[in-house]
């Protein structure tokens, strides 16, 4: 993925972060996922007073893409705090593994980010391949 594509995806995540509903953690997060055809879907975290009912930005973005019929993805960008590189939580890592999102971009800004492969952040992931009976 080219640097300009990465920055564009980070800009979309930063824009989505503005819509975060995070009154409890006070930690707004935005995410942008790029589908195989180049289309981009965004999401933000949406908290709930019943914490398990909350939704992370990554799953929100992927859910929008899935609802639009996408199943093939190139990358996801995540931006939370400008002071640190926001990493996906465990549940989000499992969802990223489900759809085999190969590149995870964790940014502080459009110009300050780190790139990870899915295997780096979630080695030995549980996938549908584990359910196949041979």
PDB file of N, CA and C in Angstrom, residues 49-127:
ATOM      1  N   UNK A  49     -23.517   2.455  28.691  1.00  0.00           N
ATOM      2  CA  UNK A  49     -23.347   2.343  30.136  1.00  0.00           C
ATOM      3  C   UNK A  49     -23.205   0.879  30.554  1.00  0.00           C
ATOM      4  N   UNK A  50     -23.793  -0.029  29.794  1.00  0.00           N
ATOM      5  CA  UNK A  50     -23.573  -1.461  29.969  1.00  0.00           C
ATOM      6  C   UNK A  50     -22.394  -1.808  29.060  1.00  0.00           C
ATOM      7  N   UNK A  51     -21.193  -1.775  29.599  1.00  0.00           N
ATOM      8  CA  UNK A  51     -19.969  -1.832  28.799  1.00  0.00           C
ATOM      9  C   UNK A  51     -19.935  -2.924  27.719  1.00  0.00           C
ATOM     10  N   UNK A  52     -20.418  -4.131  27.982  1.00  0.00           N
ATOM     11  CA  UNK A  52     -20.362  -5.146  26.909  1.00  0.00           C
ATOM     12  C   UNK A  52     -21.196  -4.783  25.677  1.00  0.00           C
ATOM     13  N   UNK A  53     -22.128  -3.863  25.821  1.00  0.00           N
ATOM     14  CA  UNK A  53     -22.951  -3.446  24.680  1.00  0.00           C
ATOM     15  C   UNK A  53     -22.244  -2.407  23.809  1.00  0.00           C
ATOM     16  N   UNK A  54     -21.062  -2.003  24.204  1.00  0.00           N
ATOM     17  CA  UNK A  54     -20.298  -1.023  23.432  1.00  0.00           C
ATOM     18  C   UNK A  54     -19.781  -1.646  22.138  1.00  0.00           C
ATOM     19  N   UNK A  55     -19.415  -0.796  21.190  1.00  0.00           N
ATOM     20  CA  UNK A  55     -18.896  -1.256  19.903  1.00  0.00           C
ATOM     21  C   UNK A  55     -17.638  -0.473  19.570  1.00  0.00           C
ATOM     22  N   UNK A  56     -16.580  -1.198  19.260  1.00  0.00           N
ATOM     23  CA  UNK A  56     -15.314  -0.564  18.894  1.00  0.00           C
ATOM     24  C   UNK A  56     -15.382   0.005  17.480  1.00  0.00           C
ATOM     25  N   UNK A  57     -14.540   0.985  17.212  1.00  0.00           N
ATOM     26  CA  UNK A  57     -14.499   1.637  15.905  1.00  0.00           C
ATOM     27  C   UNK A  57     -14.172   0.655  14.785  1.00  0.00           C
ATOM     28  N   UNK A  58     -13.264  -0.275  15.056  1.00  0.00           N
ATOM     29  CA  UNK A  58     -12.847  -1.226  14.035  1.00  0.00           C
ATOM     30  C   UNK A  58     -14.015  -2.108  13.588  1.00  0.00           C
ATOM     31  N   UNK A  59     -14.759  -2.638  14.559  1.00  0.00           N
ATOM     32  CA  UNK A  59     -15.900  -3.495  14.230  1.00  0.00           C
ATOM     33  C   UNK A  59     -17.030  -2.690  13.611  1.00  0.00           C
ATOM     34  N   UNK A  60     -17.143  -1.440  14.020  1.00  0.00           N
ATOM     35  CA  UNK A  60     -18.160  -0.569  13.431  1.00  0.00           C
ATOM     36  C   UNK A  60     -17.857  -0.338  11.942  1.00  0.00           C
ATOM     37  N   UNK A  61     -16.609  -0.053  11.621  1.00  0.00           N
ATOM     38  CA  UNK A  61     -16.207   0.171  10.216  1.00  0.00           C
ATOM     39  C   UNK A  61     -16.377  -1.105   9.392  1.00  0.00           C
ATOM     40  N   UNK A  62     -15.916  -2.222   9.926  1.00  0.00           N
ATOM     41  CA  UNK A  62     -16.055  -3.490   9.210  1.00  0.00           C
ATOM     42  C   UNK A  62     -17.528  -3.853   9.027  1.00  0.00           C
ATOM     43  N   UNK A  63     -18.344  -3.574  10.031  1.00  0.00           N
ATOM     44  CA  UNK A  63     -19.772  -3.849   9.922  1.00  0.00           C
ATOM     45  C   UNK A  63     -20.427  -3.065   8.801  1.00  0.00           C
ATOM     46  N   UNK A  64     -20.026  -1.817   8.637  1.00  0.00           N
ATOM     47  CA  UNK A  64     -20.557  -1.002   7.533  1.00  0.00           C
ATOM     48  C   UNK A  64     -20.177  -1.597   6.181  1.00  0.00           C
ATOM     49  N   UNK A  65     -18.939  -2.050   6.088  1.00  0.00           N
ATOM     50  CA  UNK A  65     -18.479  -2.653   4.834  1.00  0.00           C
ATOM     51  C   UNK A  65     -19.210  -3.971   4.565  1.00  0.00           C
ATOM     52  N   UNK A  66     -19.353  -4.779   5.584  1.00  0.00           N
ATOM     53  CA  UNK A  66     -20.051  -6.058   5.444  1.00  0.00           C
ATOM     54  C   UNK A  66     -21.501  -5.810   5.028  1.00  0.00           C
ATOM     55  N   UNK A  67     -22.146  -4.822   5.642  1.00  0.00           N
ATOM     56  CA  UNK A  67     -23.537  -4.495   5.300  1.00  0.00           C
ATOM     57  C   UNK A  67     -23.675  -4.065   3.844  1.00  0.00           C
ATOM     58  N   UNK A  68     -22.581  -3.564   3.269  1.00  0.00           N
ATOM     59  CA  UNK A  68     -22.584  -3.150   1.865  1.00  0.00           C
ATOM     60  C   UNK A  68     -22.117  -4.288   0.942  1.00  0.00           C
ATOM     61  N   UNK A  69     -21.946  -5.462   1.510  1.00  0.00           N
ATOM     62  CA  UNK A  69     -21.604  -6.625   0.696  1.00  0.00           C
ATOM     63  C   UNK A  69     -20.123  -6.897   0.510  1.00  0.00           C
ATOM     64  N   UNK A  70     -19.253  -6.154   1.178  1.00  0.00           N
ATOM     65  CA  UNK A  70     -17.808  -6.365   1.021  1.00  0.00           C
ATOM     66  C   UNK A  70     -17.344  -7.531   1.881  1.00  0.00           C
ATOM     67  N   UNK A  71     -16.399  -8.286   1.363  1.00  0.00           N
ATOM     68  CA  UNK A  71     -15.832  -9.403   2.112  1.00  0.00           C
ATOM     69  C   UNK A  71     -14.309  -9.472   1.981  1.00  0.00           C
ATOM     70  N   UNK A  72     -13.751  -8.688   1.084  1.00  0.00           N
ATOM     71  CA  UNK A  72     -12.318  -8.686   0.820  1.00  0.00           C
ATOM     72  C   UNK A  72     -11.755  -7.332   1.235  1.00  0.00           C
ATOM     73  N   UNK A  73     -10.712  -7.346   2.065  1.00  0.00           N
ATOM     74  CA  UNK A  73     -10.172  -6.097   2.596  1.00  0.00           C
ATOM     75  C   UNK A  73      -8.667  -6.008   2.419  1.00  0.00           C
ATOM     76  N   UNK A  74      -8.179  -4.780   2.244  1.00  0.00           N
ATOM     77  CA  UNK A  74      -6.748  -4.530   2.065  1.00  0.00           C
ATOM     78  C   UNK A  74      -6.081  -4.037   3.340  1.00  0.00           C
ATOM     79  N   UNK A  75      -6.802  -3.190   4.105  1.00  0.00           N
ATOM     80  CA  UNK A  75      -6.186  -2.573   5.283  1.00  0.00           C
ATOM     81  C   UNK A  75      -7.247  -1.918   6.152  1.00  0.00           C
ATOM     82  N   UNK A  76      -6.863  -1.680   7.406  1.00  0.00           N
ATOM     83  CA  UNK A  76      -7.679  -0.884   8.313  1.00  0.00           C
ATOM     84  C   UNK A  76      -6.752   0.100   9.024  1.00  0.00           C
ATOM     85  N   UNK A  77      -7.225   1.337   9.179  1.00  0.00           N
ATOM     86  CA  UNK A  77      -6.487   2.361   9.919  1.00  0.00           C
ATOM     87  C   UNK A  77      -7.272   2.689  11.184  1.00  0.00           C
ATOM     88  N   UNK A  78      -6.545   2.859  12.277  1.00  0.00           N
ATOM     89  CA  UNK A  78      -7.152   3.140  13.578  1.00  0.00           C
ATOM     90  C   UNK A  78      -6.436   4.334  14.197  1.00  0.00           C
ATOM     91  N   UNK A  79      -7.229   5.302  14.653  1.00  0.00           N
ATOM     92  CA  UNK A  79      -6.656   6.453  15.361  1.00  0.00           C
ATOM     93  C   UNK A  79      -7.464   6.701  16.624  1.00  0.00           C
ATOM     94  N   UNK A  80      -6.754   6.737  17.755  1.00  0.00           N
ATOM     95  CA  UNK A  80      -7.365   7.065  19.036  1.00  0.00           C
ATOM     96  C   UNK A  80      -6.699   8.325  19.568  1.00  0.00           C
ATOM     97  N   UNK A  81      -5.857   8.146  20.556  1.00  0.00           N
ATOM     98  CA  UNK A  81      -5.146   9.266  21.166  1.00  0.00           C
ATOM     99  C   UNK A  81      -4.000   9.747  20.288  1.00  0.00           C
ATOM    100  N   UNK A  82      -3.799  11.066  20.222  1.00  0.00           N
ATOM    101  CA  UNK A  82      -2.629  11.569  19.495  1.00  0.00           C
ATOM    102  C   UNK A  82      -1.323  11.313  20.247  1.00  0.00           C
ATOM    103  N   UNK A  83      -1.439  10.778  21.467  1.00  0.00           N
ATOM    104  CA  UNK A  83      -0.259  10.516  22.294  1.00  0.00           C
ATOM    105  C   UNK A  83       0.250   9.084  22.200  1.00  0.00           C
ATOM    106  N   UNK A  84      -0.538   8.194  21.565  1.00  0.00           N
ATOM    107  CA  UNK A  84      -0.137   6.799  21.514  1.00  0.00           C
ATOM    108  C   UNK A  84      -0.732   6.142  20.271  1.00  0.00           C
ATOM    109  N   UNK A  85      -0.190   5.013  19.887  1.00  0.00           N
ATOM    110  CA  UNK A  85      -0.688   4.248  18.746  1.00  0.00           C
ATOM    111  C   UNK A  85      -1.769   3.300  19.261  1.00  0.00           C
ATOM    112  N   UNK A  86      -2.999   3.558  18.914  1.00  0.00           N
ATOM    113  CA  UNK A  86      -4.111   2.738  19.387  1.00  0.00           C
ATOM    114  C   UNK A  86      -4.131   1.409  18.657  1.00  0.00           C
ATOM    115  N   UNK A  87      -4.089   0.338  19.434  1.00  0.00           N
ATOM    116  CA  UNK A  87      -4.102  -1.025  18.897  1.00  0.00           C
ATOM    117  C   UNK A  87      -5.504  -1.607  19.030  1.00  0.00           C
ATOM    118  N   UNK A  88      -5.877  -2.518  18.155  1.00  0.00           N
ATOM    119  CA  UNK A  88      -7.180  -3.173  18.280  1.00  0.00           C
ATOM    120  C   UNK A  88      -7.238  -4.056  19.529  1.00  0.00           C
ATOM    121  N   UNK A  89      -8.412  -4.099  20.156  1.00  0.00           N
ATOM    122  CA  UNK A  89      -8.596  -4.976  21.307  1.00  0.00           C
ATOM    123  C   UNK A  89      -8.651  -6.433  20.841  1.00  0.00           C
ATOM    124  N   UNK A  90      -8.759  -7.351  21.764  1.00  0.00           N
ATOM    125  CA  UNK A  90      -8.786  -8.770  21.432  1.00  0.00           C
ATOM    126  C   UNK A  90      -9.967  -9.162  20.558  1.00  0.00           C
ATOM    127  N   UNK A  91     -11.149  -8.657  20.879  1.00  0.00           N
ATOM    128  CA  UNK A  91     -12.327  -8.983  20.070  1.00  0.00           C
ATOM    129  C   UNK A  91     -12.145  -8.448  18.653  1.00  0.00           C
ATOM    130  N   UNK A  92     -11.654  -7.248  18.523  1.00  0.00           N
ATOM    131  CA  UNK A  92     -11.425  -6.677  17.188  1.00  0.00           C
ATOM    132  C   UNK A  92     -10.382  -7.475  16.420  1.00  0.00           C
ATOM    133  N   UNK A  93      -9.363  -7.944  17.095  1.00  0.00           N
ATOM    134  CA  UNK A  93      -8.347  -8.771  16.431  1.00  0.00           C
ATOM    135  C   UNK A  93      -8.985 -10.045  15.881  1.00  0.00           C
ATOM    136  N   UNK A  94      -9.911 -10.621  16.645  1.00  0.00           N
ATOM    137  CA  UNK A  94     -10.593 -11.823  16.177  1.00  0.00           C
ATOM    138  C   UNK A  94     -11.431 -11.519  14.938  1.00  0.00           C
ATOM    139  N   UNK A  95     -12.108 -10.376  14.924  1.00  0.00           N
ATOM    140  CA  UNK A  95     -12.918  -9.992  13.759  1.00  0.00           C
ATOM    141  C   UNK A  95     -12.022  -9.688  12.559  1.00  0.00           C
ATOM    142  N   UNK A  96     -10.900  -9.033  12.790  1.00  0.00           N
ATOM    143  CA  UNK A  96      -9.945  -8.784  11.712  1.00  0.00           C
ATOM    144  C   UNK A  96      -9.440 -10.102  11.132  1.00  0.00           C
ATOM    145  N   UNK A  97      -9.242 -11.089  12.006  1.00  0.00           N
ATOM    146  CA  UNK A  97      -8.802 -12.408  11.539  1.00  0.00           C
ATOM    147  C   UNK A  97      -9.897 -13.100  10.730  1.00  0.00           C
ATOM    148  N   UNK A  98     -11.139 -12.927  11.134  1.00  0.00           N
ATOM    149  CA  UNK A  98     -12.258 -13.540  10.413  1.00  0.00           C
ATOM    150  C   UNK A  98     -12.270 -13.117   8.948  1.00  0.00           C
ATOM    151  N   UNK A  99     -11.986 -11.826   8.719  1.00  0.00           N
ATOM    152  CA  UNK A  99     -12.010 -11.295   7.362  1.00  0.00           C
ATOM    153  C   UNK A  99     -10.618 -11.140   6.769  1.00  0.00           C
ATOM    154  N   UNK A 100      -9.626 -11.666   7.471  1.00  0.00           N
ATOM    155  CA  UNK A 100      -8.245 -11.701   6.986  1.00  0.00           C
ATOM    156  C   UNK A 100      -7.739 -10.339   6.503  1.00  0.00           C
ATOM    157  N   UNK A 101      -7.975  -9.318   7.319  1.00  0.00           N
ATOM    158  CA  UNK A 101      -7.481  -7.974   6.988  1.00  0.00           C
ATOM    159  C   UNK A 101      -5.960  -8.007   7.143  1.00  0.00           C
ATOM    160  N   UNK A 102      -5.214  -7.874   6.050  1.00  0.00           N
ATOM    161  CA  UNK A 102      -3.774  -8.126   6.111  1.00  0.00           C
ATOM    162  C   UNK A 102      -2.914  -7.017   6.719  1.00  0.00           C
ATOM    163  N   UNK A 103      -3.395  -5.762   6.655  1.00  0.00           N
ATOM    164  CA  UNK A 103      -2.576  -4.638   7.111  1.00  0.00           C
ATOM    165  C   UNK A 103      -3.348  -3.822   8.136  1.00  0.00           C
ATOM    166  N   UNK A 104      -2.729  -3.612   9.298  1.00  0.00           N
ATOM    167  CA  UNK A 104      -3.327  -2.810  10.361  1.00  0.00           C
ATOM    168  C   UNK A 104      -2.442  -1.592  10.548  1.00  0.00           C
ATOM    169  N   UNK A 105      -3.048  -0.426  10.392  1.00  0.00           N
ATOM    170  CA  UNK A 105      -2.325   0.844  10.492  1.00  0.00           C
ATOM    171  C   UNK A 105      -2.773   1.525  11.778  1.00  0.00           C
ATOM    172  N   UNK A 106      -1.871   1.684  12.709  1.00  0.00           N
ATOM    173  CA  UNK A 106      -2.187   2.319  13.988  1.00  0.00           C
ATOM    174  C   UNK A 106      -1.521   3.687  14.000  1.00  0.00           C
ATOM    175  N   UNK A 107      -2.341   4.735  14.058  1.00  0.00           N
ATOM    176  CA  UNK A 107      -1.794   6.076  13.924  1.00  0.00           C
ATOM    177  C   UNK A 107      -2.054   6.993  15.092  1.00  0.00           C
ATOM    178  N   UNK A 108      -1.161   7.938  15.242  1.00  0.00           N
ATOM    179  CA  UNK A 108      -1.376   9.084  16.115  1.00  0.00           C
ATOM    180  C   UNK A 108      -1.948  10.227  15.291  1.00  0.00           C
ATOM    181  N   UNK A 109      -1.559  10.258  14.012  1.00  0.00           N
ATOM    182  CA  UNK A 109      -2.003  11.282  13.072  1.00  0.00           C
ATOM    183  C   UNK A 109      -1.820  10.726  11.659  1.00  0.00           C
ATOM    184  N   UNK A 110      -2.104  11.552  10.680  1.00  0.00           N
ATOM    185  CA  UNK A 110      -1.934  11.125   9.282  1.00  0.00           C
ATOM    186  C   UNK A 110      -0.467  10.880   8.935  1.00  0.00           C
ATOM    187  N   UNK A 111       0.431  11.499   9.677  1.00  0.00           N
ATOM    188  CA  UNK A 111       1.855  11.397   9.366  1.00  0.00           C
ATOM    189  C   UNK A 111       2.663  10.597  10.376  1.00  0.00           C
ATOM    190  N   UNK A 112       2.032  10.166  11.450  1.00  0.00           N
ATOM    191  CA  UNK A 112       2.723   9.430  12.504  1.00  0.00           C
ATOM    192  C   UNK A 112       1.954   8.131  12.750  1.00  0.00           C
ATOM    193  N   UNK A 113       2.484   7.032  12.229  1.00  0.00           N
ATOM    194  CA  UNK A 113       1.753   5.763  12.302  1.00  0.00           C
ATOM    195  C   UNK A 113       2.734   4.596  12.274  1.00  0.00           C
ATOM    196  N   UNK A 114       2.197   3.440  12.632  1.00  0.00           N
ATOM    197  CA  UNK A 114       2.948   2.193  12.566  1.00  0.00           C
ATOM    198  C   UNK A 114       2.138   1.181  11.776  1.00  0.00           C
ATOM    199  N   UNK A 115       2.834   0.349  11.028  1.00  0.00           N
ATOM    200  CA  UNK A 115       2.192  -0.679  10.218  1.00  0.00           C
ATOM    201  C   UNK A 115       2.430  -2.046  10.844  1.00  0.00           C
ATOM    202  N   UNK A 116       1.380  -2.851  10.877  1.00  0.00           N
ATOM    203  CA  UNK A 116       1.466  -4.209  11.401  1.00  0.00           C
ATOM    204  C   UNK A 116       0.742  -5.155  10.459  1.00  0.00           C
ATOM    205  N   UNK A 117       1.211  -6.375  10.397  1.00  0.00           N
ATOM    206  CA  UNK A 117       0.449  -7.403   9.696  1.00  0.00           C
ATOM    207  C   UNK A 117      -0.491  -8.027  10.717  1.00  0.00           C
ATOM    208  N   UNK A 118      -1.518  -8.685  10.220  1.00  0.00           N
ATOM    209  CA  UNK A 118      -2.440  -9.385  11.109  1.00  0.00           C
ATOM    210  C   UNK A 118      -1.696 -10.430  11.935  1.00  0.00           C
ATOM    211  N   UNK A 119      -0.770 -11.134  11.295  1.00  0.00           N
ATOM    212  CA  UNK A 119      -0.014 -12.169  12.000  1.00  0.00           C
ATOM    213  C   UNK A 119       0.846 -11.595  13.128  1.00  0.00           C
ATOM    214  N   UNK A 120       1.336 -10.366  12.963  1.00  0.00           N
ATOM    215  CA  UNK A 120       2.146  -9.754  14.015  1.00  0.00           C
ATOM    216  C   UNK A 120       1.314  -9.433  15.253  1.00  0.00           C
ATOM    217  N   UNK A 121       0.087  -8.949  15.044  1.00  0.00           N
ATOM    218  CA  UNK A 121      -0.714  -8.553  16.204  1.00  0.00           C
ATOM    219  C   UNK A 121      -1.594  -9.686  16.728  1.00  0.00           C
ATOM    220  N   UNK A 122      -1.744 -10.755  15.926  1.00  0.00           N
ATOM    221  CA  UNK A 122      -2.613 -11.854  16.350  1.00  0.00           C
ATOM    222  C   UNK A 122      -2.085 -13.187  15.815  1.00  0.00           C
ATOM    223  N   UNK A 123      -0.931 -13.612  16.342  1.00  0.00           N
ATOM    224  CA  UNK A 123      -0.360 -14.873  15.865  1.00  0.00           C
ATOM    225  C   UNK A 123      -1.237 -16.051  16.272  1.00  0.00           C
ATOM    226  N   UNK A 124      -1.250 -17.070  15.445  1.00  0.00           N
ATOM    227  CA  UNK A 124      -2.002 -18.296  15.720  1.00  0.00           C
ATOM    228  C   UNK A 124      -3.482 -18.004  15.969  1.00  0.00           C
ATOM    229  N   UNK A 125      -4.039 -17.127  15.164  1.00  0.00           N
ATOM    230  CA  UNK A 125      -5.448 -16.742  15.310  1.00  0.00           C
ATOM    231  C   UNK A 125      -6.377 -17.929  15.097  1.00  0.00           C
ATOM    232  N   UNK A 126      -7.489 -17.923  15.782  1.00  0.00           N
ATOM    233  CA  UNK A 126      -8.537 -18.921  15.592  1.00  0.00           C
ATOM    234  C   UNK A 126      -9.339 -18.509  14.364  1.00  0.00           C
ATOM    235  N   UNK A 127      -9.360 -19.364  13.354  1.00  0.00           N
ATOM    236  CA  UNK A 127     -10.067 -19.049  12.108  1.00  0.00           C
ATOM    237  C   UNK A 127     -10.994 -20.181  11.717  1.00  0.00           C
TER     238      UNK A 127
END
